[in-house]
Short mmCIF file of C-alpha atoms and ligand atoms in Angstrom, two decimals:
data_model
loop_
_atom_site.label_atom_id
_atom_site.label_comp_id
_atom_site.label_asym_id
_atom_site.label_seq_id
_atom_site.Cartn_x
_atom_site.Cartn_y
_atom_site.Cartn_z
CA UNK A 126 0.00 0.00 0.00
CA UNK A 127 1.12 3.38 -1.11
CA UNK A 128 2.24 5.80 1.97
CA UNK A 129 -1.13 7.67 3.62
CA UNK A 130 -0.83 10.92 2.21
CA UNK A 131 -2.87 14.26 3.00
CA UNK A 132 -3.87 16.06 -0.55
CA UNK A 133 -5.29 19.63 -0.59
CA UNK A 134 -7.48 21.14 -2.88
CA UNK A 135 -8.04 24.71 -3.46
CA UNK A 136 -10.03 26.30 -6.46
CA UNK A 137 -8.55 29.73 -7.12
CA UNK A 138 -9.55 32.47 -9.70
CA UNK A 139 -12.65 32.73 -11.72
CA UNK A 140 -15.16 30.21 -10.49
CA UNK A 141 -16.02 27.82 -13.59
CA UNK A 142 -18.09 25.20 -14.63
CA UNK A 143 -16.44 21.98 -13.96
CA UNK A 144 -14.85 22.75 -10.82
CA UNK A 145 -17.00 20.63 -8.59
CA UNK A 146 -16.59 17.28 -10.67
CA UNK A 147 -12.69 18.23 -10.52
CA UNK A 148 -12.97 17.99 -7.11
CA UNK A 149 -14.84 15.24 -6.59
CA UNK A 150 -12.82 12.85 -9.11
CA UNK A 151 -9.61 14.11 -7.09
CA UNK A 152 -11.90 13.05 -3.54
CA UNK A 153 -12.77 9.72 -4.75
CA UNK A 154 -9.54 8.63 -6.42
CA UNK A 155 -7.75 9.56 -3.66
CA UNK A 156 -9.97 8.01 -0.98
CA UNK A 157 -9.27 5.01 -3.13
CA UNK A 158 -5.50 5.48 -3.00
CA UNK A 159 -6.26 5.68 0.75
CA UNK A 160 -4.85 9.56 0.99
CA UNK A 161 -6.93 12.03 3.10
CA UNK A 162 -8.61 15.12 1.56
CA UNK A 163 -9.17 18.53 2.66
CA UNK A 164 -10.45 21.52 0.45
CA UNK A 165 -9.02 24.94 1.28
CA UNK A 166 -12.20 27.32 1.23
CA UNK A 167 -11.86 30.66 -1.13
CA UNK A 168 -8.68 29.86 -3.13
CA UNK A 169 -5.26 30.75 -1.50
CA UNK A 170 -7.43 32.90 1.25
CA UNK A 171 -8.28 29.52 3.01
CA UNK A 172 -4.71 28.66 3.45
CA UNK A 173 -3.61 31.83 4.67
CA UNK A 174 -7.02 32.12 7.56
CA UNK A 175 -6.61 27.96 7.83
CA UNK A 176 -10.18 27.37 6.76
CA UNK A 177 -10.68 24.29 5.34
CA UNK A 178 -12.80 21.24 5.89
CA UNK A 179 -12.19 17.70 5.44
CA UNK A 180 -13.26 16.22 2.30
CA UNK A 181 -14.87 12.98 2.21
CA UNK A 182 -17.96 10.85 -0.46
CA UNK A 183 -20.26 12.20 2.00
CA UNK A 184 -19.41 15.35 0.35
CA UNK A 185 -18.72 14.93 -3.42
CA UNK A 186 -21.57 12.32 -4.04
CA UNK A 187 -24.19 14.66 -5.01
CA UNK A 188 -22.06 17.70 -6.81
CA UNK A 189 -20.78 16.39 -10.33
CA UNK A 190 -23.58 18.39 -12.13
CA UNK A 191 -23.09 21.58 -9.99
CA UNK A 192 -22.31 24.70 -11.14
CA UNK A 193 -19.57 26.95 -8.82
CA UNK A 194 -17.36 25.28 -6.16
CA UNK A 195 -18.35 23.68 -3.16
CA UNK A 196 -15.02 25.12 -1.56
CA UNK A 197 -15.81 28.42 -3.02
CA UNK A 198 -13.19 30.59 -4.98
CA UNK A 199 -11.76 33.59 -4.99
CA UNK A 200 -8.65 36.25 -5.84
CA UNK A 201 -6.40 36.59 -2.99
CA UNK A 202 -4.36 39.63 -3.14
CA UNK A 203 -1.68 38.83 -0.04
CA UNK A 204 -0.22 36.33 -2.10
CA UNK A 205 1.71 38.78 -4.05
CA UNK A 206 3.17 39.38 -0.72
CA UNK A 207 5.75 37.47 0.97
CA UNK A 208 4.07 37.56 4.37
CA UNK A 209 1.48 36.22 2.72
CA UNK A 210 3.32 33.48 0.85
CA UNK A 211 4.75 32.84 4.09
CA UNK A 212 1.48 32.55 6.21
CA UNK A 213 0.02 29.87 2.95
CA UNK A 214 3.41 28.08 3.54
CA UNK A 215 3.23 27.96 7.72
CA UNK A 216 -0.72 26.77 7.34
CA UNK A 217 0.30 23.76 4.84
CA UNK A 218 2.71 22.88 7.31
CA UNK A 219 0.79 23.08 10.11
CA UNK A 220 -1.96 20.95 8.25
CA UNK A 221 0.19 18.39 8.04
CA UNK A 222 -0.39 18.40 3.86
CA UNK A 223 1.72 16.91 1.24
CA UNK A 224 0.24 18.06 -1.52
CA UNK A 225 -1.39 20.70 -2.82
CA UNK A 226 -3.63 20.71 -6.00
CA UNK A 227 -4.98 23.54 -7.24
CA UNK A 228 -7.55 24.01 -9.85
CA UNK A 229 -7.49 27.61 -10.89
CA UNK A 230 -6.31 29.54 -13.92
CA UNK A 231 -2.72 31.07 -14.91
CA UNK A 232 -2.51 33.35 -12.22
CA UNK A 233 -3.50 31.34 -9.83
CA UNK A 234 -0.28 28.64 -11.27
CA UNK A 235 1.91 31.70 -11.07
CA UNK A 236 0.70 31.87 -7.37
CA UNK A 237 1.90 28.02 -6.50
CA UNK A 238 4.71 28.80 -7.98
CA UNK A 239 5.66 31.42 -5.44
CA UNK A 240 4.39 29.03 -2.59
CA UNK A 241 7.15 26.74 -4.03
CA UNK A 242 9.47 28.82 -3.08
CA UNK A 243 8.69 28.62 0.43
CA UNK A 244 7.07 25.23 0.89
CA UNK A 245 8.57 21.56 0.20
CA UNK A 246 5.38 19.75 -0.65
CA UNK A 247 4.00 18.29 -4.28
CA UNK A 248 1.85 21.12 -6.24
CA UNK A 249 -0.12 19.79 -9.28
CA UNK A 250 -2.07 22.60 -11.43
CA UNK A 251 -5.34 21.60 -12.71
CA UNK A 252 -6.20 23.93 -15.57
CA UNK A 253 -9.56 25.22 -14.53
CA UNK A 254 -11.26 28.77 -16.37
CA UNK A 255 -13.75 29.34 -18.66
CA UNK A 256 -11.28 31.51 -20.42
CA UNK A 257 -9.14 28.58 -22.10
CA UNK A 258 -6.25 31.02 -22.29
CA UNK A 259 -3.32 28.02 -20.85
CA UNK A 260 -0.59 26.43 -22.95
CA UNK A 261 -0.07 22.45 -22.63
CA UNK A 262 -3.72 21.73 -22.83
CA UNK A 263 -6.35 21.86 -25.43
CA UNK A 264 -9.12 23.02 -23.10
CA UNK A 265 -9.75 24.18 -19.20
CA UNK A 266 -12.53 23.24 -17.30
CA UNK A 267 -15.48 25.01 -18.15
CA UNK A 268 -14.88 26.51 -21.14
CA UNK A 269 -17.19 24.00 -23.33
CA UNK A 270 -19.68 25.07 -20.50
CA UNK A 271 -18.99 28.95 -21.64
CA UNK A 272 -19.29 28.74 -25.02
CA UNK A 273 -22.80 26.76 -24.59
CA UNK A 274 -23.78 29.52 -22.20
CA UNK A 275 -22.37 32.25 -24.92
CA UNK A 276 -24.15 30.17 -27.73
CA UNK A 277 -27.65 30.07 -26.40
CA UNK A 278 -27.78 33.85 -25.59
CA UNK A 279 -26.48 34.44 -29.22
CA UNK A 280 -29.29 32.27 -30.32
CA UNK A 281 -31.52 34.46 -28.52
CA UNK A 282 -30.16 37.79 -29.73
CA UNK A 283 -30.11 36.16 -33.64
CA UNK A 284 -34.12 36.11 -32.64
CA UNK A 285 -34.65 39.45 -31.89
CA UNK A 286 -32.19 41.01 -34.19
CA UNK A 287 -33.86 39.28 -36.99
CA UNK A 288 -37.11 40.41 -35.91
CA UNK A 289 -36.07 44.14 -36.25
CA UNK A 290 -33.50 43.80 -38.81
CA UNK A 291 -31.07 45.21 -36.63
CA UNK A 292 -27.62 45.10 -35.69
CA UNK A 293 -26.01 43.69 -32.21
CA UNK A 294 -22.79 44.22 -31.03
CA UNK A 295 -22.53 40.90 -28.38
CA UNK A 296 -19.59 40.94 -25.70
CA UNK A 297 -18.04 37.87 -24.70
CA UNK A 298 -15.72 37.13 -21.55
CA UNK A 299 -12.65 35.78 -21.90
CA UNK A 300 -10.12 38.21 -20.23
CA UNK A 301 -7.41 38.56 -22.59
CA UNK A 302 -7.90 35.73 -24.58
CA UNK A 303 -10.47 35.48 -27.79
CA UNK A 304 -11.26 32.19 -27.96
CA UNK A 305 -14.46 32.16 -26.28
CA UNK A 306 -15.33 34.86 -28.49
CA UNK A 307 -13.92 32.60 -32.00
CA UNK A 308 -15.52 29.14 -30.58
CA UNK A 309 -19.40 31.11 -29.73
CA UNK A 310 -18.99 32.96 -33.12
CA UNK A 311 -18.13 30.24 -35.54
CA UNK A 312 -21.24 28.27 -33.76
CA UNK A 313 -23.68 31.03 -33.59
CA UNK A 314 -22.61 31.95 -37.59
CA UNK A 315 -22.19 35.39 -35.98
CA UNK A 316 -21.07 37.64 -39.10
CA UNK A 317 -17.93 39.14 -37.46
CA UNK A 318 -15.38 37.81 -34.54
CA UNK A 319 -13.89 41.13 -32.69
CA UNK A 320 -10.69 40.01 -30.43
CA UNK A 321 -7.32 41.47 -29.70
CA UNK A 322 -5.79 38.46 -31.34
CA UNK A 323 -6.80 39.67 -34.99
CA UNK A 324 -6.20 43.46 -34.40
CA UNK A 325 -2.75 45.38 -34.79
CA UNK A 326 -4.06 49.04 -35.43
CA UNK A 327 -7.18 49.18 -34.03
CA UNK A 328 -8.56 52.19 -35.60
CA UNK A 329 -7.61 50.51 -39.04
CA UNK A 330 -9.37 47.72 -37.83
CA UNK A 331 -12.40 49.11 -37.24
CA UNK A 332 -12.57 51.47 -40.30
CA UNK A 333 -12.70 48.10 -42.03
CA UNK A 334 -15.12 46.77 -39.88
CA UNK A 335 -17.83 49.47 -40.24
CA UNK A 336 -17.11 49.45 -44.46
CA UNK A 337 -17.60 45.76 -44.43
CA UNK A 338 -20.80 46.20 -42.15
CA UNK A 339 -21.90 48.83 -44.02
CA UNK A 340 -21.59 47.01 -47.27
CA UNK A 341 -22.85 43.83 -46.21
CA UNK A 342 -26.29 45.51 -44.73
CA UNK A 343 -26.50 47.40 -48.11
CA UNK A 344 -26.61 44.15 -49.99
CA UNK A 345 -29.27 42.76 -47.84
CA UNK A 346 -30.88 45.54 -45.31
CA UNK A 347 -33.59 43.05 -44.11
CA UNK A 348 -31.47 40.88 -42.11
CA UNK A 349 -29.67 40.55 -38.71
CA UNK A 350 -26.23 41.22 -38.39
CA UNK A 351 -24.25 40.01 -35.39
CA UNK A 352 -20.64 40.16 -34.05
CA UNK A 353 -19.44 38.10 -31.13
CA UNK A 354 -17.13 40.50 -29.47
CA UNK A 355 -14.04 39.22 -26.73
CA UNK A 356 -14.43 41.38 -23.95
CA UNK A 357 -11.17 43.81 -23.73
CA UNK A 358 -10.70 43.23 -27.75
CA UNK A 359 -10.84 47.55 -28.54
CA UNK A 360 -10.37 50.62 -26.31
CA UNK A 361 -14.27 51.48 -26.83
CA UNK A 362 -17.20 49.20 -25.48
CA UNK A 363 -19.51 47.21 -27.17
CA UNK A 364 -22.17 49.83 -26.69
CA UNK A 365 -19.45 52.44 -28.00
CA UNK A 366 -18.72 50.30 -31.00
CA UNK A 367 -22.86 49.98 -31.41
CA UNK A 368 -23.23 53.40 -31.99
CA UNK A 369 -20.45 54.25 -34.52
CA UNK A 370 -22.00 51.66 -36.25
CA UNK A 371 -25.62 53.03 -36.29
CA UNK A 372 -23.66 56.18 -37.49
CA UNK A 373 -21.56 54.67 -40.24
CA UNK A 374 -24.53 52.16 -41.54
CA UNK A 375 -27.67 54.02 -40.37
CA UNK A 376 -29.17 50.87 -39.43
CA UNK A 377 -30.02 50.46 -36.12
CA UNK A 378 -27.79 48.76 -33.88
CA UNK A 379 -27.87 47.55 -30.37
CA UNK A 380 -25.14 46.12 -27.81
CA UNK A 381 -25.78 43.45 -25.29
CA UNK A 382 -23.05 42.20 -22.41
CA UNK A 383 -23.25 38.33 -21.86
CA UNK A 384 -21.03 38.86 -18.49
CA UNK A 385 -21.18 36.33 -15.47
CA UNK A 386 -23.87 34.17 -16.96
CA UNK A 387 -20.67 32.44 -18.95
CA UNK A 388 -18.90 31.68 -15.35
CA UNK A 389 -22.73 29.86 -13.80
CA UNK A 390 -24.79 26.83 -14.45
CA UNK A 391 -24.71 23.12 -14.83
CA UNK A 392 -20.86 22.11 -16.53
CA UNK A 393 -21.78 20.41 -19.86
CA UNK A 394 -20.39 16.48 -20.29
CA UNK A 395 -17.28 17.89 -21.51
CA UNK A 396 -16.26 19.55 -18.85
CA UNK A 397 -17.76 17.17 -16.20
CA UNK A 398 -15.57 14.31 -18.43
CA UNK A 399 -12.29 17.00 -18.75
CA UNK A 400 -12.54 17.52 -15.03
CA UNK A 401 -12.43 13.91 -13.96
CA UNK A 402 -10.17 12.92 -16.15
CA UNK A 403 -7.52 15.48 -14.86
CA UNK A 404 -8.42 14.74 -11.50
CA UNK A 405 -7.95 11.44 -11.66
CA UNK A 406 -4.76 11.98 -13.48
CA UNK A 407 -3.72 14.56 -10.99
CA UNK A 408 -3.96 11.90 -7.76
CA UNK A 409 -1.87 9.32 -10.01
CA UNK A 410 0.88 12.46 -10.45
CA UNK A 411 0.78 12.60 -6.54
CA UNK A 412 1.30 8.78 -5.96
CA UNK A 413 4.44 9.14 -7.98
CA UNK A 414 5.74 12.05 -6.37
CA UNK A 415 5.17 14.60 -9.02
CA UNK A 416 5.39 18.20 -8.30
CA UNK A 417 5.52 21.60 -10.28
CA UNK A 418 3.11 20.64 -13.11
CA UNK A 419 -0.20 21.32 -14.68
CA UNK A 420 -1.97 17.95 -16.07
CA UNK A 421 -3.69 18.80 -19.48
CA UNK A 422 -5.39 17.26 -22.31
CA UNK A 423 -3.70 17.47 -26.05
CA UNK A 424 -4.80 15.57 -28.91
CA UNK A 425 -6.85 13.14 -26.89
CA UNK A 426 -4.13 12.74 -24.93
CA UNK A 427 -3.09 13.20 -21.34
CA UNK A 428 0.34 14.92 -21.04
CA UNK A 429 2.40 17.39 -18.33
CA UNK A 430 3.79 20.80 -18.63
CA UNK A 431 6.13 22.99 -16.09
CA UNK A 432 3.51 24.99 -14.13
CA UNK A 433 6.57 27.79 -15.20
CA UNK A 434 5.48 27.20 -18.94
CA UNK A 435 1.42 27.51 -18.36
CA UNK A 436 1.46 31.30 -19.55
CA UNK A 437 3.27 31.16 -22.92
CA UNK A 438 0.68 31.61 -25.40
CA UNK A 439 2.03 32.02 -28.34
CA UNK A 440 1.93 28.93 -30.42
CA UNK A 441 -1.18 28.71 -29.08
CA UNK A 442 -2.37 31.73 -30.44
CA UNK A 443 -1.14 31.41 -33.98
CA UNK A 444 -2.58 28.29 -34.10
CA UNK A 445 -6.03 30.32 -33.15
CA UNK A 446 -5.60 33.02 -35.55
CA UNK A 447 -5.05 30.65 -37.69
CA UNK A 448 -8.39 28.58 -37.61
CA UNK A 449 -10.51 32.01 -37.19
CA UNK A 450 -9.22 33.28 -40.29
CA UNK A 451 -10.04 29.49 -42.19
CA UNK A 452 -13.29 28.63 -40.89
CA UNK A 453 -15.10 32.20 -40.59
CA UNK A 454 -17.51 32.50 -43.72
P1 LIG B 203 -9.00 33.23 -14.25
O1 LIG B 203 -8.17 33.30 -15.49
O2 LIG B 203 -10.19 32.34 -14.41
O3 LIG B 203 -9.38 34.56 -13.70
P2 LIG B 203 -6.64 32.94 -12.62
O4 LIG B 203 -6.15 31.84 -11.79
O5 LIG B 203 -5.76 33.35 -13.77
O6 LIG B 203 -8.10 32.53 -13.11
P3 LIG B 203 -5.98 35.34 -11.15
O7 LIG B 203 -6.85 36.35 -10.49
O8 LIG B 203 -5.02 35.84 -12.17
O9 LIG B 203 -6.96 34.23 -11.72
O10 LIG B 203 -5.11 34.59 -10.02
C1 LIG B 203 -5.76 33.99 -8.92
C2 LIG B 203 -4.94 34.21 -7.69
O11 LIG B 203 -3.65 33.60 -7.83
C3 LIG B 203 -4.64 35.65 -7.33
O12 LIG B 203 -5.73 36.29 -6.68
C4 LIG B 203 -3.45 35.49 -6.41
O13 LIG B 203 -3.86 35.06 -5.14
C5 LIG B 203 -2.70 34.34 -7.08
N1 LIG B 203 -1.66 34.90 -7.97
C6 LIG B 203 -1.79 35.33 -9.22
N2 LIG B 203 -0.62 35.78 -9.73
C7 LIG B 203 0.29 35.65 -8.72
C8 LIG B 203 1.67 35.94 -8.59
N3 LIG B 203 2.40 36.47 -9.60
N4 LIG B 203 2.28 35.67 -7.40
C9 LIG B 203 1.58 35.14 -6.38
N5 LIG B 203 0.26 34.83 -6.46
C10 LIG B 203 -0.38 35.08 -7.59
#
């Protein structure tokens, strides 16, 4: 029998949908590895205030289809400190844990990897955010989730748009990243993708824009036009962008804000599947003494990166650029 060891969970960051099947494939597998579990409560806060609760089936039976976090997440400033790095290093101890996992985004990686500096113990990263903005996996948890969410209130808009021949300006989250934006687009048939990926002189880019608008509703006036816009993407806002619009085309044109509806509700199979997968994977990394990596999913395939290479984007990103500008019609 492997040697009894005490994993700790924390979810850090922007809640997403997934999160609670994450945490209760990491429960049961280790359970099964006979490890003990706790859950930090409100990402790297919990460690620093020691709140936490023993995690047991009792408490992941019911929660695979469960939106949020049953540990609850948050941002947690005094870890860009080093008393606070120190306190989240003293409370491990104390607990007694060997290793921590954390399901969170990039920042919240960049955050264990300061705590490594100060603590001994295994950390495995579990790529968790509905922003799918992390190299060394294809997807994070709750992004397919997201894009649903995104997709249906597209739907919706399509509907009313249609109905008054108008034009919407629809903004997507996604922080600095555009995928979210690219995936609900291409599905939604939206007619233009907006994100900071495709832009290198904005105002260039959006004299464009409004001629191709312009031109398009000139060909066909009785129609709905739509563009799926990444949050972040230009210096104006969606209802900005709306406006100049309306003034370039004359057609009238409307903005709408998905916001934190993207971050709530039930995670879709995918991410319930993604999430057990890589926690399941992630106890297996701890049995074999494993530390300083993120477990991810490329190609159908389970592989590792350096927490320290988690935030390098760029392949990534020409590899986005590159499907946007192949598949948009
Ligand atoms: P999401 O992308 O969904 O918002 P995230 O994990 O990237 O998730 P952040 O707010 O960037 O979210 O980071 C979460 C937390 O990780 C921060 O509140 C902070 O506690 C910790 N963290 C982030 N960057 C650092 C850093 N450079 N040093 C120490 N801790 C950090």
């Amino acid at each position: 029998m492997s040697k009894q060891k005490r994993i700790a969970i924390i979810t850090s960051g922007g809640d997403a949908p997934g999160m609670n099947p994450a945490i209760r494939a990491i429960t049961l597998k280790a359970l099964k590895c006979n490890f003990q579990v706790i859950g930090y409560y409100c990402g790297y806060n919990g460690l620093i205030d020691e709140h936490y609760t023993e995690l047991t089936t009792r408490h992941v039976n019911d929660i695979i289809h469960r939106g949020g976090t049953i540990i609850k997440s948050a941002r947690c400033p005094a870890m860009h400190t080093e008393s606070g790095l120190l306190q989240a290093a003293n409370s491990l101890r104390k607990c007694h844990v060997d290793s921590l996992i954390v399901i969170g985004g990039d920042g919240s990686f960049k955050g264990a990897e300061a705590l490594a500096k100060h603590w001994s113990g295994q950390i495995i990263g579990i790529p968790g955010t509905i922003d799918n903005d992390i190299n060394g996996t294809d997807a994070t948890i709750g992004f397919y989730t997201a894009i649903d969410t995104a997709l249906g209130c597209i739907d919706k808009i399509r509907d009313t748009a249609q109905a008054f021949e108008r034009t919407f300006v629809v903004e997507v989250m996604g922080r600095d990243c555009g995928i979210i934006a690219m995936e609900a687009g291409l599905a939604s048939g939206a007619e233009q993708i907006i994100c900071k990926e495709l832009i290198d002189d904005e105002q260039l880019f959006l004299d464009k824009l409004k001629e191709d608008v312009a031109l398009s509703l000139a060909n066909d006036a009785a129609h709905s036009y739509v563009l799926v816009m990444a949050e972040h993407s230009l210096s104006i806002s969606a209802q900005e962008l709306a406006e100049q619009l309306k003034t370039h085309t004359g057609v009238d044109s409307r903005s709408a804000i998905l916001g934190y509806v993207q971050r709530g509700g039930a995670p879709v199979a995918g991410d319930r599947i993604l999430a057990t997968q890589l926690g399941i994977e992630a106890v297996k990394h701890v049995k074999l003494g494993h530390t300083g990596i993120m477990i991810g999913v490329e190609n159908g395939q389970v592989k590792t990166t350096k927490l320290a290479d988690t935030s390098d984007t760029h392949a990534r990103n020409i590899d986005f650029v590159a499907k946007l500008k192949e598949y948009r019609l």
